[in-house]
PDB file of C-alpha atoms in Angstrom:
ATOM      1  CA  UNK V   1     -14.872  10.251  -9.002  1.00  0.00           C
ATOM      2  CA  UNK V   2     -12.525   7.848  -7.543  1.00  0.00           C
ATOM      3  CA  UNK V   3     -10.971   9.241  -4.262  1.00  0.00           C
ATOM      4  CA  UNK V   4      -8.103   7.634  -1.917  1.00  0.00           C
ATOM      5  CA  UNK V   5      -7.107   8.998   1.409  1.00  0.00           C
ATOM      6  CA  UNK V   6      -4.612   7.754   3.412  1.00  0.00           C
ATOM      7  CA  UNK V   7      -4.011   7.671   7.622  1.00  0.00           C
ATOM      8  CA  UNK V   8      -1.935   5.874   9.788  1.00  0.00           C
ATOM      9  CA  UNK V   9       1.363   7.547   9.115  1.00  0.00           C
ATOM     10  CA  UNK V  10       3.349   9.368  12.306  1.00  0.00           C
ATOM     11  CA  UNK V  11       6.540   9.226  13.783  1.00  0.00           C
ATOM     12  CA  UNK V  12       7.423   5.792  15.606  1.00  0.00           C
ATOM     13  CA  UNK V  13      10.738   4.722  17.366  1.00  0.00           C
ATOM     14  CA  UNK V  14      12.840   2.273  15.343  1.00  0.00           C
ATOM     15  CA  UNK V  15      11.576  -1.549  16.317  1.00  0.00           C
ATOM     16  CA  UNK V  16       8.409  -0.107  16.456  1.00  0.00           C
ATOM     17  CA  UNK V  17       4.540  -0.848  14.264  1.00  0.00           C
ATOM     18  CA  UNK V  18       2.382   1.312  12.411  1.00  0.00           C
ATOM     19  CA  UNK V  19      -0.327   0.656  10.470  1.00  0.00           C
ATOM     20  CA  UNK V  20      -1.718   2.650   7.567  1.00  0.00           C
ATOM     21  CA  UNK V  21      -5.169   2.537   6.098  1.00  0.00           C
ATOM     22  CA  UNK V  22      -6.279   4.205   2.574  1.00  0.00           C
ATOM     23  CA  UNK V  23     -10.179   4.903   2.532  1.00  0.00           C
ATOM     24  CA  UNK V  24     -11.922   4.843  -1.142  1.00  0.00           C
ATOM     25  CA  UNK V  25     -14.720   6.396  -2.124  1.00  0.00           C
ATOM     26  CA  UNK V  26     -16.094   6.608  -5.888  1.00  0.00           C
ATOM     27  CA  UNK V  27     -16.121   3.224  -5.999  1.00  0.00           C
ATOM     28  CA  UNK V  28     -16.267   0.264  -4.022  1.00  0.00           C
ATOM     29  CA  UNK V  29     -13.134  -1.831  -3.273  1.00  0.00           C
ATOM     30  CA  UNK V  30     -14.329  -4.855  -5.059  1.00  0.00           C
ATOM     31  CA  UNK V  31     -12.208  -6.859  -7.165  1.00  0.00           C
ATOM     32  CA  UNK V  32      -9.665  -3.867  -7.733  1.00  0.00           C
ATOM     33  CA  UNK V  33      -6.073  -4.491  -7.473  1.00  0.00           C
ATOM     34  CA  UNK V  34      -4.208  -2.318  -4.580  1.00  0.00           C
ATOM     35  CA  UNK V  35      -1.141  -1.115  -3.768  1.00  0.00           C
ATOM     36  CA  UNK V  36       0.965   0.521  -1.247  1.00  0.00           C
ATOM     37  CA  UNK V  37       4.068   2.430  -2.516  1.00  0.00           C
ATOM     38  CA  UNK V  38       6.748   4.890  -0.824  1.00  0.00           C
ATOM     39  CA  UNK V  39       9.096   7.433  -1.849  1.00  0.00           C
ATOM     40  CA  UNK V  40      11.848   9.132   0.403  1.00  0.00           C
ATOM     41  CA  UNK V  41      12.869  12.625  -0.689  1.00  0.00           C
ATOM     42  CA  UNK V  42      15.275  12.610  -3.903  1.00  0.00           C
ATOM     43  CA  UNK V  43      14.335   8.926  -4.598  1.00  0.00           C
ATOM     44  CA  UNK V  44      12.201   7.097  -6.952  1.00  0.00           C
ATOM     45  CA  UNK V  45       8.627   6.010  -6.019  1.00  0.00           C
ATOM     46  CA  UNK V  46       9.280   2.246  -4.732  1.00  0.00           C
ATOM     47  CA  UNK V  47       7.288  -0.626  -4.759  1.00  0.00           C
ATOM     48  CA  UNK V  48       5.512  -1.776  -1.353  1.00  0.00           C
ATOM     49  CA  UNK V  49       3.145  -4.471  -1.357  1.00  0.00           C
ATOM     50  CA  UNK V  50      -0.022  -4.940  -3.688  1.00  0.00           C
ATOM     51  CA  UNK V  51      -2.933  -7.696  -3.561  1.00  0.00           C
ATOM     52  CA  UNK V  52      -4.231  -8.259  -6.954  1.00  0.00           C
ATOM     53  CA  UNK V  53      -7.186 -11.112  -8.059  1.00  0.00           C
ATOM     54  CA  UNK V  54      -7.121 -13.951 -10.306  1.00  0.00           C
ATOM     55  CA  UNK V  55     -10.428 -14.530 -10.352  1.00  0.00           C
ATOM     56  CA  UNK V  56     -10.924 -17.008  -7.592  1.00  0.00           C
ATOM     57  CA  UNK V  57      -7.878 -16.138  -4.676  1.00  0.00           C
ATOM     58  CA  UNK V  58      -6.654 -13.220  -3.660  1.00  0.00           C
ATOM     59  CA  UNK V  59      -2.639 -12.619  -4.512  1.00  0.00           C
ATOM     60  CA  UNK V  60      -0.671 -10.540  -2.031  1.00  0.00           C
ATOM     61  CA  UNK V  61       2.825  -9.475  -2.915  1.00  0.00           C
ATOM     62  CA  UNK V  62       5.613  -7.626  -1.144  1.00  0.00           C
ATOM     63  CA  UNK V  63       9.014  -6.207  -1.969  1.00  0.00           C
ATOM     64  CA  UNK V  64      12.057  -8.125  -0.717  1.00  0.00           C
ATOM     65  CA  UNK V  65      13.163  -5.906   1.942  1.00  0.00           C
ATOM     66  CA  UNK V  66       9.033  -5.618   3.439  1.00  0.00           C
ATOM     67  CA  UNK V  67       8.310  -9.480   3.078  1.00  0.00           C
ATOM     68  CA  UNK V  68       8.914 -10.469   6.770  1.00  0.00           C
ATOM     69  CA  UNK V  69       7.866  -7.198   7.833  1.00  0.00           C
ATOM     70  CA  UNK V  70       4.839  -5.815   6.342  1.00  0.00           C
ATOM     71  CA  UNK V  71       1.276  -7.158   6.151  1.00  0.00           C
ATOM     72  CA  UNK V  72      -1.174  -6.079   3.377  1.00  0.00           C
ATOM     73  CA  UNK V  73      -4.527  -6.781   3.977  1.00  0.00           C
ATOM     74  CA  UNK V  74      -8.215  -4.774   2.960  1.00  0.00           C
ATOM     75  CA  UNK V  75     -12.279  -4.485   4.116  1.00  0.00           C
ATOM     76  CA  UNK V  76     -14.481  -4.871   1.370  1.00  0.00           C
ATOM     77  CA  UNK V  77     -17.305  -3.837   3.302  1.00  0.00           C
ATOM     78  CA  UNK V  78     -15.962  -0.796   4.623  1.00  0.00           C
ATOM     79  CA  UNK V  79     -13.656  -0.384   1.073  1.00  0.00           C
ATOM     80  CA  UNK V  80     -10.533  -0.122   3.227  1.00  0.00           C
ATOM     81  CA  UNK V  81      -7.290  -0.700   2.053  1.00  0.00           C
ATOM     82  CA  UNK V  82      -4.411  -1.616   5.217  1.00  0.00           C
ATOM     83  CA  UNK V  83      -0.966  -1.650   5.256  1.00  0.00           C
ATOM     84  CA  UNK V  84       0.582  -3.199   8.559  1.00  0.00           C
ATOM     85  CA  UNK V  85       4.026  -2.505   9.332  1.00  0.00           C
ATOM     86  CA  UNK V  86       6.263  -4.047  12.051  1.00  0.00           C
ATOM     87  CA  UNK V  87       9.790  -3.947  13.093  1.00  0.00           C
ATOM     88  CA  UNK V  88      10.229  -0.866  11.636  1.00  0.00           C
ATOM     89  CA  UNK V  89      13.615   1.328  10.383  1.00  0.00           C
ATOM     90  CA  UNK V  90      14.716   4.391   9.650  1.00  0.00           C
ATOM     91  CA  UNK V  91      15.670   3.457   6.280  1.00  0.00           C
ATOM     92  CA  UNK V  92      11.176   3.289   6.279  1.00  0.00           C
ATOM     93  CA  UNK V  93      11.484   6.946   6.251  1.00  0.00           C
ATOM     94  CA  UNK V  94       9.603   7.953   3.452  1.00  0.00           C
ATOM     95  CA  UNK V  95       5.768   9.465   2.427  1.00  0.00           C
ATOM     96  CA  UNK V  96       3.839   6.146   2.028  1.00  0.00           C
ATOM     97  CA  UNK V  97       1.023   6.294  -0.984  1.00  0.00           C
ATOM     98  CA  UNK V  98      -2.067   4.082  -1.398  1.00  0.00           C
ATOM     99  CA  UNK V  99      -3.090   3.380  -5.230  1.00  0.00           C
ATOM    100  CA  UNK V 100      -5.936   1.595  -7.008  1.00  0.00           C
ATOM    101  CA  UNK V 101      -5.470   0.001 -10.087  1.00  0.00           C
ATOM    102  CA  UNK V 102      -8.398  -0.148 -12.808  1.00  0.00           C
ATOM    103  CA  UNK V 103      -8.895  -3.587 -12.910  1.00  0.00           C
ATOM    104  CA  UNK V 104      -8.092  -6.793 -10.858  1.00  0.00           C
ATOM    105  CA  UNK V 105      -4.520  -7.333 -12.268  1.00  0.00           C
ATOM    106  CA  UNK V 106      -1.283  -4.814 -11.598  1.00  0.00           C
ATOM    107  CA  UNK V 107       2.535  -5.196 -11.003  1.00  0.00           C
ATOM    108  CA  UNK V 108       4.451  -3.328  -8.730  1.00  0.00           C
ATOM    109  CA  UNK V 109       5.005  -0.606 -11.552  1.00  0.00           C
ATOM    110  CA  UNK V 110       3.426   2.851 -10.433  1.00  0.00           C
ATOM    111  CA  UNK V 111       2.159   2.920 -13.784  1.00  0.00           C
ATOM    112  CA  UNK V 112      -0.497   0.347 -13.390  1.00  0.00           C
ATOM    113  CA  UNK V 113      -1.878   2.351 -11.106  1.00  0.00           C
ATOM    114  CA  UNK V 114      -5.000   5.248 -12.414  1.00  0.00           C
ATOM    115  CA  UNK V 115      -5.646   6.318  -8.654  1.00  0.00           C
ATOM    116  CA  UNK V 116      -3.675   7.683  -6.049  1.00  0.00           C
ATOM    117  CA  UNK V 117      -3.696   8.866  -2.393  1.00  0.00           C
ATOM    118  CA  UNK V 118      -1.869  12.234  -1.070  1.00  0.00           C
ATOM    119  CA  UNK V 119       0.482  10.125   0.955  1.00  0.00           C
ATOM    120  CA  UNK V 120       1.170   9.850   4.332  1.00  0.00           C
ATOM    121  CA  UNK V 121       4.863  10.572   6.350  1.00  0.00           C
ATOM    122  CA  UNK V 122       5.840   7.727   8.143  1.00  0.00           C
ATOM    123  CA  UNK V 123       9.166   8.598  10.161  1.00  0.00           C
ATOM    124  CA  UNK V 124      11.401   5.956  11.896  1.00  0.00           C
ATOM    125  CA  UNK V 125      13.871   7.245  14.614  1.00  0.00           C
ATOM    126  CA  UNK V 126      16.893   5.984  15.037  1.00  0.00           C
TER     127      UNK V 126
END
């Protein structure tokens, strides 16, 4: 079975860097699309960053308000998944989930995703 596990997360001053990582196991990274996504308490699920393949480069995309900020990146070899974060808010306040997709292709809906992590707090003071 497919398992993703998540690390990283912890409380950081406001300016400051984290970075997560989401181990797999049940499957090797591969070709798999991947996806970081948050969710602050009372609010929807949002859209982080995601890497998908096209079958020759490797496509990394980032929501507007992460672009400048936030790195994805992942080890094939040691089927790590990163998430790099700099300059960080409080407005980042929020549980941060890894998720796999089942193929090499997904958008930034949670929906495309089959596998998910437990999530890790990430908390920005002000």
């Amino acid at each position: 079975q497919v398992q993703l596990v998540e690390s990283g997360g912890g409380l950081v001053q406001a300016g400051g860097s984290l970075s997560l990582s989401c181990s797999t196991s049940g499957r090797t990274l591969g070709a798999y699309a991947m996806g970081w996504f948050r969710q602050a308490p009372g609010k929807e699920r949002e859209f982080v960053a995601r890497m998908t393949w096209n079958g020759f480069t490797w496509n990394k995309y980032y929501a507007d308000s992460m672009k400048a900020r936030f790195t994805i990146s992942r080890d094939n070899t040691k089927n790590i998944l990163y998430l790099q974060m700099a300059t960080l808010r409080p407005e980042d306040t929020a549980v941060y989930y890894c998720a796999g997709a089942s193929d090499s292709r997904a958008s930034s809906k949670p929906a495309d995703y089959a596998y998910w992590g437990q999530g890790t707090q990430v908390t920005v003071s002000s």
